[in-house]
Amino acid sequence: MASPASTLPPFAPFLTAELRAQIQPDEWSACTAAWTSLAEAHLALPDAEFAKRSLTDDSIPAFLSAFSEEVGSASPAILGVATGVQLPLRRAVFDLTKRMLLHPAKGKSVAPAVQPLLRWEFFADLCRVHSKGLVVDLLVALPATQRAALDASLAALKKSLTQDLDAGLANPPQKLRELEGRLDRLNFLLARFPPAGVFLLAGSDFLDGLIACFRPTNPPLRRVLVATTYLCVAGLADTGSGPAAGPNGSYGPLTDQLYALKAAADAHRAGPTTADDSLVAELVTSTPLLGHLERQLGKNQSAAAAGRAKAVLKELATFRKPGVGLRQPARRLMRKKVDKGKGVAVDLGVPSNEMHIHRMQQITQVQDLFPELGSAFIAKLLDEYKEDHEQVVAHLLDDSLPDHLQSADRSEELASNTGHRQPAVTKSIAPPPPRPAQVPTRHSIFDNDELDSLTVDASKLHLGKQNPGRTADDILKDRSGAPNKAAILSALATFDLDD
């Protein structure tokens, strides 16, 4: 009779969104149950059998990578209804991932099934699916051989990103969209694991690339650049020169990066472009970076160690944009209406979409840093921390939310409350097929020109005045564009006087 280990089948690939939309809910439930059973069967193997069977099965890393990518891009809700703290499949997949990554390597070689998992993309998707505490504990416990492979993946990413950031608009449009997607994916790893930001900020090439790419690029990429810069600098304060370094830790690396930001802001202010094109001005205005760094510096018991950093923070605060990031205006006092129970019945607990514009701005600022969070969950966080979005971001980074918020649905969105009871909706595990967006078509005289088709030569584009040193006297002295007198006389001679 064959042993259970020898009869374990390979993992079937995790279904993509297109395939999930084509199957019935009961079929999808059967798939998740089969994957859960197979993962638990691998976890039940002894260490010797696990190393022999699981660490040589090529279908396991393919399934784990596809699972993290698909669930991270959609939401854990596609896995079905949770039983207890988390979903059975998600719990089994994380336990299997942890056992494979933490399995001791033989010498300096990594197991064949573990090598594909030691990529920054996999850990970034892992941060989107699981909580910060689980992922951080896993990354900290990685053996030296596995950690070296992950550092090599981050080093290759840093080199590639720096080249694309320095190129800026010289990149084709498709490459700019790929750059935005890679940075957005990387931000999940930076938010959960601050040492990754410390690794990227080693040296000045990566930060210089972020600053250089910000000015001539599009607004969506700008938001991602601001979020990446914030997470890297905040991670440097939290890890390399923050509490992890002790009460008297060194703030030299953090101070050097702050001086680099200040130098870039000074150079931008002296140039011909506006403050809207400055990464530093946007960073200190739309993110809680200054407040977060001040709190980290306040934890240090040595005033001399944090004195230089605090001085640079005061200078960076002068680059805030006027009229943005001000305190919330005082609300008008309104008498509460007495509820007599005579209105149309509405669903209790459904928040209204008629919110104060300041609340929507705060939700947007938090979602720029944590795009995976739903608006309703962020609204609960703002209620918990008294409308202070800086406290919300700080507690999200530290993963120190209260228990009732830790177990809440982080992808919950605000629903409109029209005052009428909504009909019951049948829940389906498989997501519905996407509907085409009904966006009005724009027509103008600039359609299909060089800028519209993105075929314009980058040498024709410039920021501000094309020649800011040229004066009116220089223009009058320049006769290269003046009309030729002989040409005018010959043109007049062609006219018939009788005409």
Tab-separated table of C-alpha atoms in Angstrom:
chain	number	residue	atom	x	y	z
A	1	MET	CA	0.000	0.000	0.000
A	2	ALA	CA	1.366	3.398	-0.985
A	3	SER	CA	2.086	5.941	1.718
A	4	PRO	CA	0.057	9.166	1.841
A	5	ALA	CA	3.138	11.216	0.978
A	6	SER	CA	3.705	9.347	-2.287
A	7	THR	CA	0.121	9.870	-3.417
A	8	LEU	CA	-0.088	13.646	-2.966
A	9	PRO	CA	-1.116	15.206	-6.298
A	10	PRO	CA	0.425	18.432	-7.591
A	11	PHE	CA	-1.290	21.758	-6.970
A	12	ALA	CA	-3.620	22.961	-9.695
A	13	PRO	CA	-2.907	26.568	-10.721
A	14	PHE	CA	-4.883	29.221	-8.863
A	15	LEU	CA	-7.647	30.558	-11.104
A	16	THR	CA	-7.388	34.021	-12.598
A	17	ALA	CA	-10.189	36.581	-12.431
A	18	GLU	CA	-11.406	35.662	-15.927
A	19	LEU	CA	-11.712	31.983	-15.048
A	20	ARG	CA	-13.320	32.689	-11.662
A	21	ALA	CA	-16.038	34.680	-13.395
A	22	GLN	CA	-16.940	31.691	-15.596
A	23	ILE	CA	-17.554	29.089	-12.868
A	24	GLN	CA	-20.411	28.607	-10.435
A	25	PRO	CA	-20.095	29.381	-6.693
A	26	ASP	CA	-20.306	25.707	-5.708
A	27	GLU	CA	-17.512	24.841	-8.143
A	28	TRP	CA	-15.366	27.622	-6.709
A	29	SER	CA	-16.037	26.351	-3.172
A	30	ALA	CA	-14.925	22.885	-4.240
A	31	CYS	CA	-11.673	24.328	-5.623
A	32	THR	CA	-10.844	26.213	-2.417
A	33	ALA	CA	-11.658	23.138	-0.323
A	34	ALA	CA	-9.369	20.957	-2.454
A	35	TRP	CA	-6.491	23.435	-2.217
A	36	THR	CA	-6.965	23.686	1.555
A	37	SER	CA	-6.905	19.912	1.989
A	38	LEU	CA	-3.795	19.527	-0.160
A	39	ALA	CA	-1.945	22.298	1.709
A	40	GLU	CA	-2.833	20.748	5.060
A	41	ALA	CA	-1.635	17.361	3.787
A	42	HIS	CA	1.790	18.841	2.978
A	43	LEU	CA	1.903	20.506	6.400
A	44	ALA	CA	1.209	17.162	8.081
A	45	LEU	CA	4.314	15.550	6.560
A	46	PRO	CA	7.349	14.927	8.791
A	47	ASP	CA	10.430	17.048	8.154
A	48	ALA	CA	12.215	14.351	6.180
A	49	GLU	CA	9.207	13.664	3.933
A	50	PHE	CA	8.506	17.390	3.596
A	51	ALA	CA	12.044	18.032	2.372
A	52	LYS	CA	11.798	15.108	-0.039
A	53	ARG	CA	8.291	15.756	-1.412
A	54	SER	CA	7.263	19.365	-0.874
A	55	LEU	CA	10.615	21.114	-1.388
A	56	THR	CA	10.984	19.463	-4.802
A	57	ASP	CA	7.409	19.991	-6.044
A	58	ASP	CA	7.451	22.737	-8.697
A	59	SER	CA	3.672	23.153	-8.548
A	60	ILE	CA	3.794	24.540	-4.970
A	61	PRO	CA	5.708	27.802	-5.653
A	62	ALA	CA	3.633	28.411	-8.789
A	63	PHE	CA	0.427	28.047	-6.778
A	64	LEU	CA	1.660	30.174	-3.856
A	65	SER	CA	2.792	32.989	-6.160
A	66	ALA	CA	-0.458	33.001	-8.151
A	67	PHE	CA	-2.518	32.838	-4.943
A	68	SER	CA	-0.811	35.869	-3.388
A	69	GLU	CA	-0.984	37.887	-6.611
A	70	GLU	CA	-4.661	37.182	-7.351
A	71	VAL	CA	-5.922	37.555	-3.763
A	72	GLY	CA	-3.814	40.679	-3.283
A	73	SER	CA	-5.093	42.354	-6.453
A	74	ALA	CA	-8.728	41.463	-5.675
A	75	SER	CA	-9.450	40.890	-1.962
A	76	PRO	CA	-9.586	37.964	0.490
A	77	ALA	CA	-13.379	38.006	0.038
A	78	ILE	CA	-12.986	35.914	-3.132
A	79	LEU	CA	-11.948	32.950	-0.962
A	80	GLY	CA	-15.378	32.609	0.629
A	81	VAL	CA	-16.802	33.090	4.107
A	82	ALA	CA	-14.345	33.283	7.008
A	83	THR	CA	-14.533	30.726	9.798
A	84	GLY	CA	-13.012	32.131	12.960
A	85	VAL	CA	-10.137	34.574	12.673
A	86	GLN	CA	-9.248	34.100	9.005
A	87	LEU	CA	-10.128	32.048	5.954
A	88	PRO	CA	-9.083	28.357	6.015
A	89	LEU	CA	-7.312	28.497	2.646
A	90	ARG	CA	-5.467	31.712	3.461
A	91	ARG	CA	-4.324	30.292	6.813
A	92	ALA	CA	-3.170	27.015	5.232
A	93	VAL	CA	-1.345	28.825	2.411
A	94	PHE	CA	0.525	31.074	4.848
A	95	ASP	CA	1.530	28.122	7.039
A	96	LEU	CA	2.801	26.254	3.982
A	97	THR	CA	4.690	29.340	2.780
A	98	LYS	CA	6.261	29.835	6.198
A	99	ARG	CA	7.397	26.227	6.477
A	100	MET	CA	8.971	26.268	3.015
A	101	LEU	CA	10.803	29.567	3.525
A	102	LEU	CA	12.056	28.745	7.016
A	103	HIS	CA	13.200	25.231	6.168
A	104	PRO	CA	16.992	25.142	6.714
A	105	ALA	CA	18.972	25.002	3.495
A	106	LYS	CA	21.675	22.449	2.842
A	107	GLY	CA	24.887	24.443	2.803
A	108	LYS	CA	24.541	27.578	0.676
A	109	SER	CA	22.036	26.113	-1.792
A	110	VAL	CA	18.306	26.843	-1.646
A	111	ALA	CA	15.717	24.146	-2.340
A	112	PRO	CA	14.323	24.172	-5.917
A	113	ALA	CA	10.768	24.893	-4.747
A	114	VAL	CA	11.901	27.753	-2.480
A	115	GLN	CA	14.031	29.682	-4.986
A	116	PRO	CA	11.051	31.085	-7.009
A	117	LEU	CA	9.548	32.477	-3.786
A	118	LEU	CA	12.595	34.587	-2.865
A	119	ARG	CA	11.555	37.509	-5.054
A	120	TRP	CA	10.401	40.949	-3.960
A	121	GLU	CA	7.170	40.566	-5.979
A	122	PHE	CA	6.109	37.539	-3.929
A	123	PHE	CA	6.769	39.234	-0.593
A	124	ALA	CA	4.986	42.412	-1.747
A	125	ASP	CA	1.898	40.353	-2.605
A	126	LEU	CA	2.291	38.497	0.692
A	127	CYS	CA	2.063	41.837	2.514
A	128	ARG	CA	-1.220	42.620	0.754
A	129	VAL	CA	-2.855	39.345	1.767
A	130	HIS	CA	-1.673	38.853	5.358
A	131	SER	CA	-1.305	41.095	8.399
A	132	LYS	CA	1.845	43.039	9.196
A	133	GLY	CA	2.685	40.981	12.279
A	134	LEU	CA	2.690	37.674	10.397
A	135	VAL	CA	4.778	38.966	7.488
A	136	VAL	CA	7.316	40.796	9.663
A	137	ASP	CA	7.851	37.741	11.869
A	138	LEU	CA	8.383	35.646	8.745
A	139	LEU	CA	10.890	38.083	7.213
A	140	VAL	CA	12.836	38.467	10.451
A	141	ALA	CA	13.089	34.690	10.868
A	142	LEU	CA	14.398	34.050	7.324
A	143	PRO	CA	17.654	32.051	7.302
A	144	ALA	CA	20.769	33.802	6.053
A	145	THR	CA	20.767	32.001	2.691
A	146	GLN	CA	17.149	32.910	1.927
A	147	ARG	CA	17.663	36.498	3.119
A	148	ALA	CA	20.667	36.889	0.816
A	149	ALA	CA	18.558	35.771	-2.158
A	150	LEU	CA	15.834	38.281	-1.246
A	151	ASP	CA	18.421	41.071	-0.917
A	152	ALA	CA	19.735	40.194	-4.372
A	153	SER	CA	16.211	40.545	-5.775
A	154	LEU	CA	15.830	43.960	-4.098
A	155	ALA	CA	19.226	45.063	-5.425
A	156	ALA	CA	18.230	44.188	-8.993
A	157	LEU	CA	14.938	46.027	-8.507
A	158	LYS	CA	16.711	49.115	-7.166
A	159	LYS	CA	19.057	49.229	-10.159
A	160	SER	CA	16.199	48.854	-12.644
A	161	LEU	CA	13.996	51.435	-10.912
A	162	THR	CA	16.826	53.966	-10.698
A	163	GLN	CA	17.455	53.735	-14.446
A	164	ASP	CA	13.765	54.173	-15.283
A	165	LEU	CA	13.360	57.059	-12.813
A	166	ASP	CA	16.372	58.907	-14.209
A	167	ALA	CA	15.035	58.508	-17.767
A	168	GLY	CA	11.685	60.131	-16.857
A	169	LEU	CA	9.675	61.135	-19.921
A	170	ALA	CA	12.291	59.585	-22.190
A	171	ASN	CA	10.634	56.261	-21.368
A	172	PRO	CA	7.793	55.172	-23.680
A	173	PRO	CA	4.259	55.480	-22.224
A	174	GLN	CA	3.973	51.728	-21.696
A	175	LYS	CA	7.163	51.699	-19.638
A	176	LEU	CA	5.907	54.602	-17.516
A	177	ARG	CA	2.769	52.620	-16.708
A	178	GLU	CA	4.910	49.608	-15.818
A	179	LEU	CA	7.047	51.833	-13.572
A	180	GLU	CA	3.934	53.067	-11.781
A	181	GLY	CA	2.704	49.498	-11.289
A	182	ARG	CA	6.034	48.271	-9.912
A	183	LEU	CA	6.314	51.153	-7.442
A	184	ASP	CA	2.709	50.707	-6.345
A	185	ARG	CA	3.348	47.003	-5.759
A	186	LEU	CA	6.596	47.741	-3.923
A	187	ASN	CA	4.849	50.164	-1.549
A	188	PHE	CA	3.028	47.280	0.134
A	189	LEU	CA	6.368	45.721	1.068
A	190	LEU	CA	7.730	49.082	2.257
A	191	ALA	CA	4.674	49.671	4.449
A	192	ARG	CA	4.876	46.256	6.131
A	193	PHE	CA	8.676	45.827	6.269
A	194	PRO	CA	10.581	49.119	6.846
A	195	PRO	CA	14.079	47.559	6.402
A	196	ALA	CA	13.274	47.282	2.689
A	197	GLY	CA	13.043	51.082	2.532
A	198	VAL	CA	16.370	51.377	4.354
A	199	PHE	CA	17.911	49.075	1.736
A	200	LEU	CA	16.612	51.215	-1.145
A	201	LEU	CA	17.805	54.490	0.417
A	202	ALA	CA	21.374	53.226	0.825
A	203	GLY	CA	23.307	55.777	-1.195
A	204	SER	CA	21.640	58.686	-2.978
A	205	ASP	CA	20.858	57.331	-6.444
A	206	PHE	CA	17.361	56.011	-5.670
A	207	LEU	CA	16.189	59.160	-3.859
A	208	ASP	CA	17.664	61.361	-6.595
A	209	GLY	CA	15.758	59.326	-9.167
A	210	LEU	CA	12.463	59.807	-7.306
A	211	ILE	CA	13.026	63.572	-7.165
A	212	ALA	CA	14.079	63.839	-10.818
A	213	CYS	CA	11.142	61.786	-12.126
A	214	PHE	CA	8.511	63.730	-10.182
A	215	ARG	CA	8.631	67.008	-12.108
A	216	PRO	CA	7.851	65.981	-15.706
A	217	THR	CA	5.522	63.041	-15.063
A	218	ASN	CA	1.749	62.473	-14.859
A	219	PRO	CA	-0.388	62.864	-11.678
A	220	PRO	CA	-1.006	59.111	-11.052
A	221	LEU	CA	2.712	58.383	-11.120
A	222	ARG	CA	3.356	61.435	-8.945
A	223	ARG	CA	1.106	60.064	-6.199
A	224	VAL	CA	2.982	56.762	-6.268
A	225	LEU	CA	6.345	58.561	-6.129
A	226	VAL	CA	5.237	60.555	-3.073
A	227	ALA	CA	4.015	57.400	-1.317
A	228	THR	CA	7.270	55.554	-2.076
A	229	THR	CA	9.393	58.429	-0.767
A	230	TYR	CA	7.303	58.708	2.394
A	231	LEU	CA	7.479	54.990	3.164
A	232	CYS	CA	11.249	54.838	2.569
A	233	VAL	CA	12.069	57.831	4.788
A	234	ALA	CA	9.608	56.746	7.487
A	235	GLY	CA	11.087	53.239	7.382
A	236	LEU	CA	14.548	54.717	7.845
A	237	ALA	CA	13.338	56.476	10.997
A	238	ASP	CA	11.537	53.375	12.287
A	239	THR	CA	14.332	50.881	11.670
A	240	GLY	CA	17.806	52.134	10.933
A	241	SER	CA	17.833	55.071	13.317
A	242	GLY	CA	14.676	54.721	15.332
A	243	PRO	CA	13.613	52.617	18.293
A	244	ALA	CA	15.381	49.595	16.856
A	245	ALA	CA	18.686	51.376	17.423
A	246	GLY	CA	17.964	51.918	21.116
A	247	PRO	CA	17.248	55.080	23.100
A	248	ASN	CA	20.576	56.602	22.053
A	249	GLY	CA	20.584	55.439	18.446
A	250	SER	CA	22.363	57.258	15.633
A	251	TYR	CA	20.310	59.504	13.349
A	252	GLY	CA	23.089	60.051	10.827
A	253	PRO	CA	21.527	58.178	7.845
A	254	LEU	CA	18.139	59.811	8.430
A	255	THR	CA	19.682	63.281	8.713
A	256	ASP	CA	21.640	62.769	5.483
A	257	GLN	CA	18.460	61.910	3.577
A	258	LEU	CA	16.625	64.896	5.080
A	259	TYR	CA	19.469	67.179	3.996
A	260	ALA	CA	19.219	65.698	0.489
A	261	LEU	CA	15.488	66.489	0.409
A	262	LYS	CA	16.129	70.051	1.601
A	263	ALA	CA	18.858	70.591	-1.012
A	264	ALA	CA	16.518	69.375	-3.758
A	265	ALA	CA	13.750	71.682	-2.521
A	266	ASP	CA	16.109	74.684	-2.433
A	267	ALA	CA	17.306	73.987	-5.967
A	268	HIS	CA	13.719	73.654	-7.179
A	269	ARG	CA	12.672	76.911	-5.514
A	270	ALA	CA	15.511	78.767	-7.252
A	271	GLY	CA	14.536	77.347	-10.661
A	272	PRO	CA	11.892	78.484	-13.158
A	273	THR	CA	9.219	75.893	-12.268
A	274	THR	CA	6.407	76.184	-9.741
A	275	ALA	CA	6.045	74.554	-6.323
A	276	ASP	CA	3.506	72.099	-7.757
A	277	ASP	CA	6.378	70.335	-9.533
A	278	SER	CA	8.388	69.804	-6.331
A	279	LEU	CA	8.399	66.352	-4.749
A	280	VAL	CA	9.496	67.751	-1.382
A	281	ALA	CA	6.660	70.308	-1.257
A	282	GLU	CA	4.112	67.608	-2.054
A	283	LEU	CA	5.739	65.226	0.434
A	284	VAL	CA	5.587	67.580	3.436
A	285	THR	CA	2.100	68.820	2.490
A	286	SER	CA	0.072	65.718	1.660
A	287	THR	CA	1.749	63.158	3.948
A	288	PRO	CA	2.249	63.060	7.748
A	289	LEU	CA	6.018	62.665	7.314
A	290	LEU	CA	7.082	65.584	9.513
A	291	GLY	CA	4.777	64.608	12.373
A	292	HIS	CA	5.848	60.965	12.178
A	293	LEU	CA	9.542	61.873	12.257
A	294	GLU	CA	9.037	64.252	15.177
A	295	ARG	CA	7.419	61.469	17.191
A	296	GLN	CA	10.274	59.091	16.394
A	297	LEU	CA	12.874	61.705	17.314
A	298	GLY	CA	11.051	62.361	20.577
A	299	LYS	CA	11.629	58.741	21.626
A	300	ASN	CA	15.385	59.323	21.703
A	301	GLN	CA	16.776	60.261	25.088
A	302	SER	CA	19.864	61.933	23.642
A	303	ALA	CA	19.086	65.501	22.568
A	304	ALA	CA	22.354	65.839	20.674
A	305	ALA	CA	21.653	62.761	18.552
A	306	ALA	CA	18.354	64.133	17.254
A	307	GLY	CA	19.177	67.855	17.277
A	308	ARG	CA	20.415	68.057	13.686
A	309	ALA	CA	17.467	66.052	12.385
A	310	LYS	CA	14.952	68.274	14.204
A	311	ALA	CA	16.596	71.379	12.755
A	312	VAL	CA	16.221	70.024	9.219
A	313	LEU	CA	12.565	69.160	9.901
A	314	LYS	CA	11.857	72.789	10.789
A	315	GLU	CA	13.417	73.909	7.510
A	316	LEU	CA	11.458	71.320	5.533
A	317	ALA	CA	8.225	72.586	7.096
A	318	THR	CA	8.736	75.915	5.287
A	319	PHE	CA	8.137	74.174	1.939
A	320	ARG	CA	4.502	73.347	2.740
A	321	LYS	CA	2.073	74.595	0.111
A	322	PRO	CA	-0.143	77.446	1.345
A	323	GLY	CA	-3.804	76.614	1.882
A	324	VAL	CA	-3.247	72.850	1.894
A	325	GLY	CA	-3.110	70.618	4.927
A	326	LEU	CA	-4.654	73.169	7.285
A	327	ARG	CA	-6.651	72.185	10.317
A	328	GLN	CA	-10.279	71.221	9.937
A	329	PRO	CA	-12.606	74.256	10.075
A	330	ALA	CA	-14.940	74.517	13.017
A	331	ARG	CA	-18.297	72.898	12.399
A	332	ARG	CA	-21.491	74.824	12.807
A	333	LEU	CA	-23.539	73.901	15.826
A	334	MET	CA	-26.865	72.453	14.735
A	335	ARG	CA	-29.774	71.438	16.881
A	336	LYS	CA	-30.469	67.742	16.800
A	337	LYS	CA	-33.827	66.853	15.387
A	338	VAL	CA	-36.070	64.706	17.532
A	339	ASP	CA	-36.620	61.335	15.896
A	340	LYS	CA	-40.369	60.643	16.090
A	341	GLY	CA	-40.162	57.441	14.093
A	342	LYS	CA	-42.267	58.770	11.219
A	343	GLY	CA	-39.714	58.617	8.431
A	344	VAL	CA	-39.264	56.033	5.717
A	345	ALA	CA	-37.503	52.948	7.043
A	346	VAL	CA	-33.839	52.818	6.148
A	347	ASP	CA	-31.123	50.251	6.707
A	348	LEU	CA	-29.296	50.981	9.928
A	349	GLY	CA	-25.534	51.016	9.846
A	350	VAL	CA	-25.243	52.126	6.219
A	351	PRO	CA	-23.134	55.299	6.143
A	352	SER	CA	-24.193	58.258	4.031
A	353	ASN	CA	-22.114	59.436	1.129
A	354	GLU	CA	-22.925	63.065	1.922
A	355	MET	CA	-19.751	63.600	3.912
A	356	HIS	CA	-17.779	66.671	4.776
A	357	ILE	CA	-15.275	67.485	2.061
A	358	HIS	CA	-12.493	67.478	4.643
A	359	ARG	CA	-13.344	63.889	5.609
A	360	MET	CA	-13.145	62.798	1.965
A	361	GLN	CA	-9.787	64.564	1.645
A	362	GLN	CA	-8.478	62.712	4.699
A	363	ILE	CA	-9.685	59.367	3.316
A	364	THR	CA	-7.964	60.113	0.004
A	365	GLN	CA	-4.696	60.981	1.753
A	366	VAL	CA	-4.710	57.697	3.650
A	367	GLN	CA	-5.634	55.710	0.512
A	368	ASP	CA	-2.692	57.245	-1.361
A	369	LEU	CA	-0.426	55.443	1.122
A	370	PHE	CA	-2.610	52.355	1.661
A	371	PRO	CA	-4.631	51.843	-1.552
A	372	GLU	CA	-5.830	48.416	-0.425
A	373	LEU	CA	-7.931	49.916	2.405
A	374	GLY	CA	-11.601	50.654	1.807
A	375	SER	CA	-13.147	54.059	2.458
A	376	ALA	CA	-15.501	52.730	5.146
A	377	PHE	CA	-12.618	51.144	7.072
A	378	ILE	CA	-10.626	54.394	6.892
A	379	ALA	CA	-13.687	56.299	8.133
A	380	LYS	CA	-13.801	53.992	11.167
A	381	LEU	CA	-10.116	54.707	11.803
A	382	LEU	CA	-10.721	58.461	11.619
A	383	ASP	CA	-13.566	58.126	14.111
A	384	GLU	CA	-11.325	56.096	16.412
A	385	TYR	CA	-8.454	58.607	16.343
A	386	LYS	CA	-10.549	61.820	16.356
A	387	GLU	CA	-10.088	62.862	12.701
A	388	ASP	CA	-6.267	62.801	12.975
A	389	HIS	CA	-5.095	61.147	9.771
A	390	GLU	CA	-1.463	61.284	10.913
A	391	GLN	CA	-2.335	59.106	13.896
A	392	VAL	CA	-4.203	56.766	11.544
A	393	VAL	CA	-1.171	56.363	9.267
A	394	ALA	CA	1.164	55.918	12.239
A	395	HIS	CA	-0.966	53.160	13.790
A	396	LEU	CA	-1.322	51.434	10.405
A	397	LEU	CA	2.442	51.425	9.941
A	398	ASP	CA	2.989	50.143	13.490
A	399	ASP	CA	0.127	47.612	13.164
A	400	SER	CA	-1.158	48.764	16.567
A	401	LEU	CA	-4.873	49.037	15.850
A	402	PRO	CA	-7.413	48.076	18.531
A	403	ASP	CA	-8.845	44.567	18.462
A	404	HIS	CA	-12.208	45.607	17.039
A	405	LEU	CA	-10.446	47.286	14.101
A	406	GLN	CA	-7.920	44.485	13.593
A	407	SER	CA	-10.761	42.055	12.885
A	408	ALA	CA	-12.766	44.511	10.744
A	409	ASP	CA	-13.096	44.183	6.973
A	410	ARG	CA	-10.316	46.368	5.555
A	411	SER	CA	-11.770	46.408	2.047
A	412	GLU	CA	-15.189	47.748	3.113
A	413	GLU	CA	-16.352	50.708	1.036
A	414	LEU	CA	-18.792	53.452	1.933
A	415	ALA	CA	-22.272	52.807	0.522
A	416	SER	CA	-24.794	55.478	-0.403
A	417	ASN	CA	-27.813	55.933	1.862
A	418	THR	CA	-30.772	57.197	-0.128
A	419	GLY	CA	-33.368	56.668	2.561
A	420	HIS	CA	-34.935	53.611	0.907
A	421	ARG	CA	-34.403	50.003	1.878
A	422	GLN	CA	-32.225	48.233	-0.603
A	423	PRO	CA	-33.352	44.852	-1.943
A	424	ALA	CA	-31.494	41.800	-0.725
A	425	VAL	CA	-28.557	40.839	-2.905
A	426	THR	CA	-27.606	37.223	-3.409
A	427	LYS	CA	-23.994	36.746	-2.354
A	428	SER	CA	-21.759	35.044	-4.863
A	429	ILE	CA	-18.301	33.796	-4.078
A	430	ALA	CA	-17.066	34.181	-7.645
A	431	PRO	CA	-16.805	37.863	-8.665
A	432	PRO	CA	-19.138	39.046	-11.450
A	433	PRO	CA	-17.678	39.884	-14.851
A	434	PRO	CA	-16.479	43.482	-15.156
A	435	ARG	CA	-18.879	45.959	-16.713
A	436	PRO	CA	-17.693	48.407	-19.351
A	437	ALA	CA	-17.261	51.879	-17.913
A	438	GLN	CA	-19.613	54.423	-19.490
A	439	VAL	CA	-17.234	57.348	-19.791
A	440	PRO	CA	-18.225	60.247	-22.083
A	441	THR	CA	-16.080	60.635	-25.167
A	442	ARG	CA	-14.002	63.801	-25.357
A	443	HIS	CA	-13.608	65.681	-28.640
A	444	SER	CA	-11.374	68.690	-29.224
A	445	ILE	CA	-9.188	70.226	-31.916
A	446	PHE	CA	-6.145	68.624	-30.328
A	447	ASP	CA	-7.316	65.043	-30.939
A	448	ASN	CA	-4.778	62.790	-32.674
A	449	ASP	CA	-1.971	65.351	-32.509
A	450	GLU	CA	1.570	64.511	-31.382
A	451	LEU	CA	0.854	65.028	-27.684
A	452	ASP	CA	-2.442	63.111	-27.834
A	453	SER	CA	-0.864	60.079	-29.501
A	454	LEU	CA	2.245	60.351	-27.266
A	455	THR	CA	4.595	60.444	-30.271
A	456	VAL	CA	6.050	63.890	-29.652
A	457	ASP	CA	9.823	64.117	-29.457
A	458	ALA	CA	10.988	64.622	-25.871
A	459	SER	CA	13.468	67.282	-27.069
A	460	LYS	CA	10.521	69.574	-27.937
A	461	LEU	CA	9.236	69.552	-24.357
A	462	HIS	CA	10.532	71.947	-21.724
A	463	LEU	CA	9.547	73.161	-18.264
A	464	GLY	CA	8.833	76.888	-17.857
A	465	LYS	CA	10.295	79.358	-20.341
A	466	GLN	CA	12.286	77.889	-23.180
A	467	ASN	CA	15.010	80.523	-22.815
A	468	PRO	CA	14.523	82.340	-19.467
A	469	GLY	CA	17.664	84.485	-19.916
A	470	ARG	CA	16.448	86.136	-23.137
A	471	THR	CA	15.267	89.773	-22.840
A	472	ALA	CA	13.114	92.035	-25.039
A	473	ASP	CA	16.218	93.803	-26.382
A	474	ASP	CA	17.619	90.461	-27.509
A	475	ILE	CA	14.389	89.691	-29.360
A	476	LEU	CA	14.429	93.088	-31.168
A	477	LYS	CA	18.062	92.659	-32.168
A	478	ASP	CA	17.384	89.204	-33.597
A	479	ARG	CA	16.581	89.844	-37.306
A	480	SER	CA	16.557	86.173	-38.307
A	481	GLY	CA	12.763	86.094	-38.313
A	482	ALA	CA	12.225	89.582	-39.817
A	483	PRO	CA	10.623	89.785	-43.315
A	484	ASN	CA	12.907	90.351	-46.297
A	485	LYS	CA	12.433	93.795	-47.901
A	486	ALA	CA	13.214	92.550	-51.406
A	487	ALA	CA	10.629	89.795	-51.113
A	488	ILE	CA	7.968	92.324	-50.120
A	489	LEU	CA	8.751	94.612	-53.096
A	490	SER	CA	8.694	91.724	-55.567
A	491	ALA	CA	5.326	90.622	-54.195
A	492	LEU	CA	3.910	94.146	-54.626
A	493	ALA	CA	5.189	94.319	-58.192
A	494	THR	CA	3.055	91.354	-59.171
A	495	PHE	CA	-0.158	93.315	-58.513
A	496	ASP	CA	-1.776	95.101	-61.443
A	497	LEU	CA	-2.391	98.772	-60.696
A	498	ASP	CA	-5.810	98.554	-62.382
A	499	ASP	CA	-6.806	95.791	-59.962
